[in-house]
PDB file of C-alpha atoms and ligand atoms in Angstrom:
ATOM      1  CA  UNK F   1     127.067 102.202  80.234  1.00 45.00           C
ATOM      2  CA  UNK F   2     125.917 103.106  83.550  1.00 52.00           C
ATOM      3  CA  UNK F   3     126.835 100.682  86.349  1.00 54.00           C
ATOM      4  CA  UNK F   4     123.349 100.083  87.229  1.00 56.00           C
ATOM      5  CA  UNK F   5     122.694  99.119  83.630  1.00 55.00           C
ATOM      6  CA  UNK F   6     125.473  96.549  83.125  1.00 67.00           C
ATOM      7  CA  UNK F   7     124.472  95.294  86.536  1.00 65.00           C
ATOM      8  CA  UNK F   8     121.005  94.664  85.044  1.00 62.00           C
ATOM      9  CA  UNK F   9     122.210  93.142  81.737  1.00 66.00           C
ATOM     10  CA  UNK F  10     124.237  90.715  83.747  1.00 63.00           C
ATOM     11  CA  UNK F  11     121.163  89.417  85.671  1.00 64.00           C
ATOM     12  CA  UNK F  12     119.488  89.371  82.316  1.00 63.00           C
ATOM     13  CA  UNK F  13     122.297  87.091  80.921  1.00 62.00           C
ATOM     14  CA  UNK F  14     122.172  84.849  84.198  1.00 63.00           C
ATOM     15  CA  UNK F  15     118.633  84.381  83.836  1.00 61.00           C
ATOM     16  CA  UNK F  16     118.707  83.654  80.154  1.00 60.00           C
ATOM     17  CA  UNK F  17     121.612  81.339  80.123  1.00 63.00           C
ATOM     18  CA  UNK F  18     120.054  79.430  83.312  1.00 61.00           C
ATOM     19  CA  UNK F  19     117.019  79.037  81.316  1.00 61.00           C
ATOM     20  CA  UNK F  20     119.129  77.546  77.952  1.00 60.00           C
ATOM     21  CA  UNK F  21     121.538  75.527  80.206  1.00 53.00           C
ATOM     22  CA  UNK F  22     120.217  74.097  83.047  1.00 54.00           C
ATOM     23  CA  UNK F  23     116.582  74.478  82.557  1.00 61.00           C
ATOM     24  CA  UNK F  24     113.639  76.824  83.228  1.00 66.00           C
ATOM     25  CA  UNK F  25     113.827  76.428  87.196  1.00 71.00           C
ATOM     26  CA  UNK F  26     116.810  77.934  87.809  1.00 72.00           C
ATOM     27  CA  UNK F  27     115.913  80.810  85.659  1.00 73.00           C
ATOM     28  CA  UNK F  28     112.969  81.329  87.791  1.00 74.00           C
ATOM     29  CA  UNK F  29     114.790  80.997  90.970  1.00 75.00           C
ATOM     30  CA  UNK F  30     117.205  83.738  89.692  1.00 76.00           C
ATOM     31  CA  UNK F  31     114.074  85.733  88.759  1.00 79.00           C
ATOM     32  CA  UNK F  32     112.532  85.297  92.129  1.00 79.00           C
ATOM     33  CA  UNK F  33     115.780  86.521  93.861  1.00 77.00           C
ATOM     34  CA  UNK F  34     115.430  89.551  91.710  1.00 78.00           C
ATOM     35  CA  UNK F  35     111.876  90.154  92.609  1.00 81.00           C
ATOM     36  CA  UNK F  36     110.499  89.553  89.046  1.00 84.00           C
ATOM     37  CA  UNK F  37     108.161  86.963  89.579  1.00 84.00           C
ATOM     38  CA  UNK F  38     104.673  88.135  88.175  1.00 88.00           C
ATOM     39  CA  UNK F  39     102.035  87.301  90.230  1.00 88.00           C
ATOM     40  CA  UNK F  40     100.229  84.929  87.876  1.00 84.00           C
ATOM     41  CA  UNK F  41     103.879  82.603  87.877  1.00 77.00           C
ATOM     42  CA  UNK F  42     102.631  79.063  88.350  1.00 64.00           C
ATOM     43  CA  UNK F  43      99.220  79.728  87.237  1.00 52.00           C
ATOM     44  CA  UNK F  44      97.972  79.257  83.485  1.00 49.00           C
ATOM     45  CA  UNK F  45     101.232  79.947  81.671  1.00 54.00           C
ATOM     46  CA  UNK F  46     103.726  79.400  84.625  1.00 66.00           C
ATOM     47  CA  UNK F  47     107.446  79.699  83.896  1.00 73.00           C
ATOM     48  CA  UNK F  48     106.884  81.138  80.446  1.00 79.00           C
ATOM     49  CA  UNK F  49     105.052  84.184  82.075  1.00 83.00           C
ATOM     50  CA  UNK F  50     108.168  84.801  84.572  1.00 82.00           C
ATOM     51  CA  UNK F  51     110.904  84.729  81.856  1.00 80.00           C
ATOM     52  CA  UNK F  52     108.701  87.263  79.685  1.00 85.00           C
ATOM     53  CA  UNK F  53     108.210  89.454  82.918  1.00 89.00           C
ATOM     54  CA  UNK F  54     111.530  88.813  84.205  1.00 86.00           C
ATOM     55  CA  UNK F  55     113.425  89.545  80.658  1.00 86.00           C
ATOM     56  CA  UNK F  56     111.585  92.765  79.987  1.00 87.00           C
ATOM     57  CA  UNK F  57     111.972  94.233  83.459  1.00 87.00           C
ATOM     58  CA  UNK F  58     115.641  93.604  83.145  1.00 83.00           C
ATOM     59  CA  UNK F  59     116.237  94.326  79.667  1.00 84.00           C
ATOM     60  CA  UNK F  60     114.148  97.348  78.922  1.00 85.00           C
ATOM     61  CA  UNK F  61     114.799 100.510  80.838  1.00 85.00           C
ATOM     62  CA  UNK F  62     111.828 101.029  83.470  1.00 85.00           C
ATOM     63  CA  UNK F  63     111.646 104.761  81.731  1.00 86.00           C
ATOM     64  CA  UNK F  64     111.355 103.621  78.513  1.00 90.00           C
ATOM     65  CA  UNK F  65     108.664 105.708  76.595  1.00 93.00           C
ATOM     66  CA  UNK F  66     105.630 104.218  74.547  1.00 95.00           C
ATOM     67  CA  UNK F  67     105.410 105.670  71.120  1.00 95.00           C
ATOM     68  CA  UNK F  68     103.325 109.104  71.053  1.00 96.00           C
ATOM     69  CA  UNK F  69     101.243 110.143  68.037  1.00 97.00           C
ATOM     70  CA  UNK F  70      99.954 113.383  66.607  1.00 97.00           C
ATOM     71  CA  UNK F  71      96.096 114.294  66.918  1.00 97.00           C
ATOM     72  CA  UNK F  72      95.925 113.900  63.037  1.00 97.00           C
ATOM     73  CA  UNK F  73      96.561 110.316  64.088  1.00 97.00           C
ATOM     74  CA  UNK F  74      93.663 109.845  66.094  1.00 97.00           C
ATOM     75  CA  UNK F  75      91.356 107.253  65.002  1.00 97.00           C
ATOM     76  CA  UNK F  76      87.845 108.200  63.517  1.00 97.00           C
ATOM     77  CA  UNK F  77      86.232 105.451  65.353  1.00 95.00           C
ATOM     78  CA  UNK F  78      87.127 104.672  69.128  1.00 96.00           C
ATOM     79  CA  UNK F  79      85.743 101.207  69.929  1.00 95.00           C
ATOM     80  CA  UNK F  80      84.352 100.518  72.999  1.00 96.00           C
ATOM     81  CA  UNK F  81      84.848  97.226  74.733  1.00 93.00           C
ATOM     82  CA  UNK F  82      81.668  96.179  76.828  1.00 89.00           C
ATOM     83  CA  UNK F  83      79.211  98.464  78.236  1.00 90.00           C
ATOM     84  CA  UNK F  84      79.337 100.862  81.032  1.00 95.00           C
ATOM     85  CA  UNK F  85      78.289  99.238  84.297  1.00 96.00           C
ATOM     86  CA  UNK F  86      74.436  98.774  84.913  1.00 93.00           C
ATOM     87  CA  UNK F  87      75.309  98.540  88.409  1.00 89.00           C
ATOM     88  CA  UNK F  88      72.689 101.147  90.243  1.00 94.00           C
ATOM     89  CA  UNK F  89      75.408 103.382  92.082  1.00 96.00           C
ATOM     90  CA  UNK F  90      77.288 103.993  88.703  1.00 97.00           C
ATOM     91  CA  UNK F  91      74.120 104.929  86.832  1.00 97.00           C
ATOM     92  CA  UNK F  92      73.148 107.142  89.522  1.00 98.00           C
ATOM     93  CA  UNK F  93      76.509 108.898  89.418  1.00 98.00           C
ATOM     94  CA  UNK F  94      76.811 108.902  85.803  1.00 98.00           C
ATOM     95  CA  UNK F  95      73.322 110.838  85.848  1.00 97.00           C
ATOM     96  CA  UNK F  96      74.716 113.187  88.344  1.00 97.00           C
ATOM     97  CA  UNK F  97      77.609 114.100  85.922  1.00 97.00           C
ATOM     98  CA  UNK F  98      79.851 112.236  88.706  1.00 98.00           C
ATOM     99  CA  UNK F  99      79.565 115.248  91.285  1.00 98.00           C
ATOM    100  CA  UNK F 100      79.186 112.967  94.122  1.00 97.00           C
ATOM    101  CA  UNK F 101      81.907 110.617  92.894  1.00 98.00           C
ATOM    102  CA  UNK F 102      84.964 110.167  94.950  1.00 98.00           C
ATOM    103  CA  UNK F 103      88.075 108.024  94.045  1.00 98.00           C
ATOM    104  CA  UNK F 104      89.515 105.981  96.930  1.00 98.00           C
ATOM    105  CA  UNK F 105      93.226 105.641  97.452  1.00 98.00           C
ATOM    106  CA  UNK F 106      94.478 103.680 100.321  1.00 98.00           C
ATOM    107  CA  UNK F 107      96.579 100.844 101.132  1.00 98.00           C
ATOM    108  CA  UNK F 108     100.718 101.106 101.614  1.00 98.00           C
ATOM    109  CA  UNK F 109     100.391 105.126 101.521  1.00 97.00           C
ATOM    110  CA  UNK F 110     100.902 107.739 104.060  1.00 97.00           C
ATOM    111  CA  UNK F 111      98.023 109.825 103.344  1.00 97.00           C
ATOM    112  CA  UNK F 112      94.640 107.667 102.553  1.00 98.00           C
ATOM    113  CA  UNK F 113      92.527 109.999 100.393  1.00 98.00           C
ATOM    114  CA  UNK F 114      89.388 110.718  98.898  1.00 98.00           C
ATOM    115  CA  UNK F 115      89.561 112.861  95.419  1.00 98.00           C
ATOM    116  CA  UNK F 116      86.751 114.443  93.587  1.00 98.00           C
ATOM    117  CA  UNK F 117      86.532 114.695  89.849  1.00 98.00           C
ATOM    118  CA  UNK F 118      86.751 118.788  90.217  1.00 98.00           C
ATOM    119  CA  UNK F 119      89.914 117.868  92.696  1.00 98.00           C
ATOM    120  CA  UNK F 120      91.554 115.741  90.103  1.00 98.00           C
ATOM    121  CA  UNK F 121      90.991 118.337  87.410  1.00 98.00           C
ATOM    122  CA  UNK F 122      92.828 120.851  89.269  1.00 98.00           C
ATOM    123  CA  UNK F 123      95.883 119.043  89.385  1.00 98.00           C
ATOM    124  CA  UNK F 124      98.549 119.635  86.737  1.00 97.00           C
ATOM    125  CA  UNK F 125      97.026 117.804  83.370  1.00 97.00           C
ATOM    126  CA  UNK F 126      98.716 116.131  80.583  1.00 97.00           C
ATOM    127  CA  UNK F 127      97.450 115.101  77.027  1.00 97.00           C
ATOM    128  CA  UNK F 128      98.834 112.121  75.090  1.00 97.00           C
ATOM    129  CA  UNK F 129      98.010 110.530  72.016  1.00 98.00           C
ATOM    130  CA  UNK F 130      98.522 106.571  72.192  1.00 97.00           C
ATOM    131  CA  UNK F 131      97.707 103.585  70.384  1.00 96.00           C
ATOM    132  CA  UNK F 132      95.803 101.319  72.272  1.00 96.00           C
ATOM    133  CA  UNK F 133      95.522  97.648  71.363  1.00 96.00           C
ATOM    134  CA  UNK F 134      93.144  94.844  72.833  1.00 94.00           C
ATOM    135  CA  UNK F 135      94.607  91.492  73.346  1.00 89.00           C
ATOM    136  CA  UNK F 136      91.791  90.343  70.857  1.00 90.00           C
ATOM    137  CA  UNK F 137      93.169  91.802  68.248  1.00 91.00           C
ATOM    138  CA  UNK F 138      91.761  95.293  67.331  1.00 94.00           C
ATOM    139  CA  UNK F 139      93.178  98.824  68.241  1.00 96.00           C
ATOM    140  CA  UNK F 140      92.989 102.593  67.784  1.00 97.00           C
ATOM    141  CA  UNK F 141      94.718 105.632  68.352  1.00 98.00           C
ATOM    142  CA  UNK F 142      92.970 108.346  70.857  1.00 98.00           C
ATOM    143  CA  UNK F 143      94.222 111.194  72.800  1.00 98.00           C
ATOM    144  CA  UNK F 144      93.874 110.659  76.657  1.00 98.00           C
ATOM    145  CA  UNK F 145      93.657 113.813  79.203  1.00 98.00           C
ATOM    146  CA  UNK F 146      94.182 113.493  82.681  1.00 98.00           C
ATOM    147  CA  UNK F 147      96.664 113.628  85.477  1.00 98.00           C
ATOM    148  CA  UNK F 148      99.811 111.418  85.623  1.00 98.00           C
ATOM    149  CA  UNK F 149      99.298 108.716  88.494  1.00 98.00           C
ATOM    150  CA  UNK F 150     102.810 109.429  89.827  1.00 97.00           C
ATOM    151  CA  UNK F 151     101.736 113.087  90.576  1.00 97.00           C
ATOM    152  CA  UNK F 152      98.705 111.182  92.953  1.00 98.00           C
ATOM    153  CA  UNK F 153     100.770 108.848  94.216  1.00 98.00           C
ATOM    154  CA  UNK F 154     103.427 111.400  95.481  1.00 97.00           C
ATOM    155  CA  UNK F 155     100.656 113.338  96.999  1.00 97.00           C
ATOM    156  CA  UNK F 156      99.581 110.361  99.119  1.00 97.00           C
ATOM    157  CA  UNK F 157     102.943 109.290  99.945  1.00 97.00           C
ATOM    158  CA  UNK F 158     103.775 105.570  98.651  1.00 97.00           C
ATOM    159  CA  UNK F 159     105.358 103.538 101.386  1.00 97.00           C
ATOM    160  CA  UNK F 160     108.795 101.736 100.473  1.00 96.00           C
ATOM    161  CA  UNK F 161     107.493  98.271 100.754  1.00 96.00           C
ATOM    162  CA  UNK F 162     105.168  98.826  97.640  1.00 97.00           C
ATOM    163  CA  UNK F 163     104.995  96.256  94.998  1.00 97.00           C
ATOM    164  CA  UNK F 164     101.625  96.763  93.365  1.00 98.00           C
ATOM    165  CA  UNK F 165      99.118  99.413  92.607  1.00 98.00           C
ATOM    166  CA  UNK F 166      95.491  97.718  92.160  1.00 98.00           C
ATOM    167  CA  UNK F 167      92.514  99.414  90.078  1.00 98.00           C
ATOM    168  CA  UNK F 168      88.821  98.302  90.987  1.00 97.00           C
ATOM    169  CA  UNK F 169      86.204  99.703  88.662  1.00 96.00           C
ATOM    170  CA  UNK F 170      82.463  99.793  89.240  1.00 96.00           C
ATOM    171  CA  UNK F 171      82.304  96.402  87.156  1.00 95.00           C
ATOM    172  CA  UNK F 172      84.363  94.873  89.917  1.00 94.00           C
ATOM    173  CA  UNK F 173      82.382  93.911  93.526  1.00 93.00           C
ATOM    174  CA  UNK F 174      84.811  96.280  95.250  1.00 90.00           C
ATOM    175  CA  UNK F 175      82.916  96.055  98.258  1.00 89.00           C
ATOM    176  CA  UNK F 176      83.392  92.646  98.914  1.00 90.00           C
ATOM    177  CA  UNK F 177      83.761  91.966 102.754  1.00 86.00           C
ATOM    178  CA  UNK F 178      86.060  89.480 101.917  1.00 91.00           C
ATOM    179  CA  UNK F 179      88.997  90.626  99.378  1.00 92.00           C
ATOM    180  CA  UNK F 180      89.280  86.917  98.086  1.00 93.00           C
ATOM    181  CA  UNK F 181      85.708  87.111  96.524  1.00 95.00           C
ATOM    182  CA  UNK F 182      86.404  90.092  94.565  1.00 94.00           C
ATOM    183  CA  UNK F 183      85.575  89.382  91.056  1.00 93.00           C
ATOM    184  CA  UNK F 184      85.510  91.316  87.654  1.00 92.00           C
ATOM    185  CA  UNK F 185      87.795  93.713  85.819  1.00 92.00           C
ATOM    186  CA  UNK F 186      90.071  94.517  88.577  1.00 96.00           C
ATOM    187  CA  UNK F 187      93.717  94.627  87.660  1.00 97.00           C
ATOM    188  CA  UNK F 188      97.205  95.546  88.934  1.00 97.00           C
ATOM    189  CA  UNK F 189     100.405  96.879  87.685  1.00 97.00           C
ATOM    190  CA  UNK F 190     103.993  97.061  89.261  1.00 97.00           C
ATOM    191  CA  UNK F 191     105.740 100.084  90.488  1.00 96.00           C
ATOM    192  CA  UNK F 192     107.961 100.674  87.438  1.00 95.00           C
ATOM    193  CA  UNK F 193     104.371 101.078  85.243  1.00 96.00           C
ATOM    194  CA  UNK F 194     102.944 102.890  88.278  1.00 97.00           C
ATOM    195  CA  UNK F 195     105.633 105.621  88.600  1.00 97.00           C
ATOM    196  CA  UNK F 196     106.036 105.410  84.577  1.00 96.00           C
ATOM    197  CA  UNK F 197     105.816 109.129  83.434  1.00 94.00           C
ATOM    198  CA  UNK F 198     103.358 108.261  80.768  1.00 97.00           C
ATOM    199  CA  UNK F 199     101.076 106.319  82.983  1.00 98.00           C
ATOM    200  CA  UNK F 200      97.973 108.676  83.348  1.00 98.00           C
ATOM    201  CA  UNK F 201      95.001 108.974  85.566  1.00 98.00           C
ATOM    202  CA  UNK F 202      92.549 109.846  82.461  1.00 98.00           C
ATOM    203  CA  UNK F 203      89.227 111.698  82.985  1.00 98.00           C
ATOM    204  CA  UNK F 204      89.067 112.891  79.258  1.00 98.00           C
ATOM    205  CA  UNK F 205      89.565 112.051  75.572  1.00 98.00           C
ATOM    206  CA  UNK F 206      90.215 113.346  72.066  1.00 98.00           C
ATOM    207  CA  UNK F 207      89.450 116.924  73.092  1.00 96.00           C
ATOM    208  CA  UNK F 208      86.747 116.355  75.292  1.00 96.00           C
ATOM    209  CA  UNK F 209      86.960 117.348  78.980  1.00 94.00           C
ATOM    210  CA  UNK F 210      85.111 114.286  80.354  1.00 97.00           C
ATOM    211  CA  UNK F 211      85.310 110.831  79.041  1.00 98.00           C
ATOM    212  CA  UNK F 212      82.478 108.734  76.956  1.00 97.00           C
ATOM    213  CA  UNK F 213      80.720 106.494  79.718  1.00 97.00           C
ATOM    214  CA  UNK F 214      81.823 103.337  77.807  1.00 97.00           C
ATOM    215  CA  UNK F 215      85.527 104.562  77.706  1.00 98.00           C
ATOM    216  CA  UNK F 216      85.476 104.576  81.342  1.00 98.00           C
ATOM    217  CA  UNK F 217      83.750 107.563  82.899  1.00 98.00           C
ATOM    218  CA  UNK F 218      84.397 109.465  85.272  1.00 98.00           C
ATOM    219  CA  UNK F 219      88.037 108.166  85.553  1.00 98.00           C
ATOM    220  CA  UNK F 220      90.338 105.353  83.858  1.00 98.00           C
ATOM    221  CA  UNK F 221      93.962 104.666  83.971  1.00 98.00           C
ATOM    222  CA  UNK F 222      96.017 104.429  80.840  1.00 98.00           C
ATOM    223  CA  UNK F 223      98.921 102.438  80.579  1.00 97.00           C
ATOM    224  CA  UNK F 224     100.594 102.863  77.348  1.00 93.00           C
ATOM    225  CA  UNK F 225     102.990 100.168  77.861  1.00 92.00           C
ATOM    226  CA  UNK F 226     100.664  97.321  78.448  1.00 93.00           C
ATOM    227  CA  UNK F 227      97.971  96.013  76.186  1.00 95.00           C
ATOM    228  CA  UNK F 228      94.584  97.633  76.296  1.00 95.00           C
ATOM    229  CA  UNK F 229      93.056  95.024  79.018  1.00 94.00           C
ATOM    230  CA  UNK F 230      95.465  96.268  81.820  1.00 96.00           C
ATOM    231  CA  UNK F 231      93.973 100.115  81.544  1.00 97.00           C
ATOM    232  CA  UNK F 232      90.822  99.616  84.146  1.00 98.00           C
ATOM    233  CA  UNK F 233      88.030 101.842  83.487  1.00 98.00           C
ATOM    234  CA  UNK F 234      85.149 103.312  85.570  1.00 98.00           C
ATOM    235  CA  UNK F 235      87.606 103.372  88.541  1.00 98.00           C
ATOM    236  CA  UNK F 236      86.457 103.930  92.096  1.00 97.00           C
ATOM    237  CA  UNK F 237      89.109 102.463  94.177  1.00 98.00           C
ATOM    238  CA  UNK F 238      92.856 102.147  93.947  1.00 98.00           C
ATOM    239  CA  UNK F 239      95.076 100.369  96.712  1.00 98.00           C
ATOM    240  CA  UNK F 240      98.882 100.326  96.983  1.00 98.00           C
ATOM    241  CA  UNK F 241     100.096  96.984  98.212  1.00 98.00           C
ATOM    242  CA  UNK F 242     102.929  94.542  98.665  1.00 97.00           C
ATOM    243  CA  UNK F 243     101.337  91.290  97.661  1.00 96.00           C
ATOM    244  CA  UNK F 244      98.358  90.618  95.422  1.00 96.00           C
ATOM    245  CA  UNK F 245      98.295  87.100  96.732  1.00 95.00           C
ATOM    246  CA  UNK F 246      94.911  87.932  99.018  1.00 95.00           C
ATOM    247  CA  UNK F 247      92.907  89.441  96.159  1.00 96.00           C
ATOM    248  CA  UNK F 248      90.577  87.280  94.317  1.00 94.00           C
ATOM    249  CA  UNK F 249      92.349  84.115  93.347  1.00 93.00           C
ATOM    250  CA  UNK F 250      95.383  85.802  93.877  1.00 93.00           C
ATOM    251  CA  UNK F 251      96.818  86.291  90.409  1.00 93.00           C
ATOM    252  CA  UNK F 252      97.126  90.145  89.984  1.00 95.00           C
ATOM    253  CA  UNK F 253      93.939  90.565  87.992  1.00 95.00           C
ATOM    254  CA  UNK F 254      90.463  89.481  87.460  1.00 93.00           C
ATOM    255  CA  UNK F 255      91.528  88.675  83.403  1.00 90.00           C
ATOM    256  CA  UNK F 256      94.234  86.577  84.626  1.00 89.00           C
ATOM    257  CA  UNK F 257      91.984  84.267  86.496  1.00 85.00           C
ATOM    258  CA  UNK F 258      90.308  83.706  82.935  1.00 83.00           C
ATOM    259  CA  UNK F 259      93.304  83.044  81.045  1.00 84.00           C
ATOM    260  CA  UNK F 260      94.663  86.656  80.084  1.00 87.00           C
ATOM    261  CA  UNK F 261      98.471  86.970  81.099  1.00 90.00           C
ATOM    262  CA  UNK F 262      99.196  89.510  83.977  1.00 92.00           C
ATOM    263  CA  UNK F 263     101.854  91.149  82.342  1.00 91.00           C
ATOM    264  CA  UNK F 264     101.043  92.644  78.951  1.00 89.00           C
ATOM    265  CA  UNK F 265     103.965  94.624  78.183  1.00 87.00           C
ATOM    266  CA  UNK F 266     104.291  95.876  74.438  1.00 83.00           C
TER     267      UNK F 266
HETATM  268  N1  MTE J 301      86.740  98.293  84.477  1.00 77.38           N
HETATM  269  C1  MTE J 301      87.089  97.637  83.098  1.00 77.38           C
HETATM  270  N2  MTE J 301      87.984  98.128  82.487  1.00 77.38           N
HETATM  271  C2  MTE J 301      88.518  97.741  81.419  1.00 77.38           C
HETATM  272  C3  MTE J 301      87.814  96.667  80.752  1.00 77.38           C
HETATM  273  C4  MTE J 301      86.580  96.452  81.237  1.00 77.38           C
HETATM  274  O1  MTE J 301      85.802  95.602  80.527  1.00 77.38           O
HETATM  275  N3  MTE J 301      86.373  96.748  82.318  1.00 77.38           N
HETATM  276  N4  MTE J 301      87.847  96.029  79.328  1.00 77.38           N
HETATM  277  C5  MTE J 301      89.549  96.298  79.108  1.00 77.38           C
HETATM  278  C6  MTE J 301      89.788  95.656  77.766  1.00 77.38           C
HETATM  279  S1  MTE J 301      89.865  94.159  77.696  1.00 77.38           S
HETATM  280  C7  MTE J 301      90.326  96.806  76.917  1.00 77.38           C
HETATM  281  S2  MTE J 301      91.344  96.348  75.444  1.00 77.38           S
HETATM  282  C8  MTE J 301      90.209  97.871  77.205  1.00 77.38           C
HETATM  283  C9  MTE J 301      89.099  98.824  76.165  1.00 77.38           C
HETATM  284  O2  MTE J 301      89.267 100.329  76.373  1.00 77.38           O
HETATM  285  P1  MTE J 301      87.985 100.913  75.758  1.00 77.38           P
HETATM  286  O3  MTE J 301      86.689 100.432  75.912  1.00 77.38           O
HETATM  287  O4  MTE J 301      88.165 102.420  75.840  1.00 77.38           O
HETATM  288  O5  MTE J 301      88.524 100.864  73.851  1.00 77.38           O
HETATM  289  O6  MTE J 301      89.618  98.474  78.453  1.00 77.38           O
HETATM  290  C10 MTE J 301      89.912  97.954  79.477  1.00 77.38           C
HETATM  291  N5  MTE J 301      89.563  97.990  81.048  1.00 77.38           N
HETATM  292 MO1   MO J 302      91.366  94.004  76.063  1.00 77.38          MO
END
């Protein structure tokens, strides 16, 4: 066992023992000390959320891989959750094959950038066959084609203070002048998920080099170690930050404001 791992296990033992022996308050303080408090702590689920997130992050290696399937496992039907945005800008971009679309990446990065779809497709591509489960109880297996998020993060140069990567799609009012009024399906992940080698910016699916609109065209993120809800579709803007407290209600995701858990690890 590496020293790092044994140290992580020790912290975990501390967090879990504190939870059992002396009440959850001490466990939460320990988790806080090691940066293991999720943004929705004290929200609807409170201490329970912190325990789940802290235990996962300490006990499971940040490099642990999600299961990959083969092409013969791909589901005949890939259900679509919701419809593509009716937003006028989105519809115009869709009609134009997303030639005028750009992905904005900013925040705690050395080189804030805009990427076209053609540029993203010139980066090293990968294809992964993953199981995607919605928190509402349905799931499917599909192949996703795209560029690893880590590749793009390296290009823009993530600053060391970064703690979260936040995703905004066209069904978010991402141009809101005041970040606190942002609403919709925005979401965020911590740096362990952001750098994870299976986390993909997907522009294609099931052998096709474009995403069907409803599955998130032109670009969606696929986070295979979290439930489907974290995999934001119709991306427009990605920002790197050290806090999500100033976005929306400050719980790290639009869905979290509606009662879903921020951390949806599987
Ligand atoms: N922008 C955006 N991203 C989204 C959603 C959404 O409504 N809007 N739904 C989420 C949910 S709850 C799930 S389960 C998956 C569904 O992905 P699919 O429609 O490709 O099956 O997308 C997630 N990403
Ligand atoms: Mo979902």
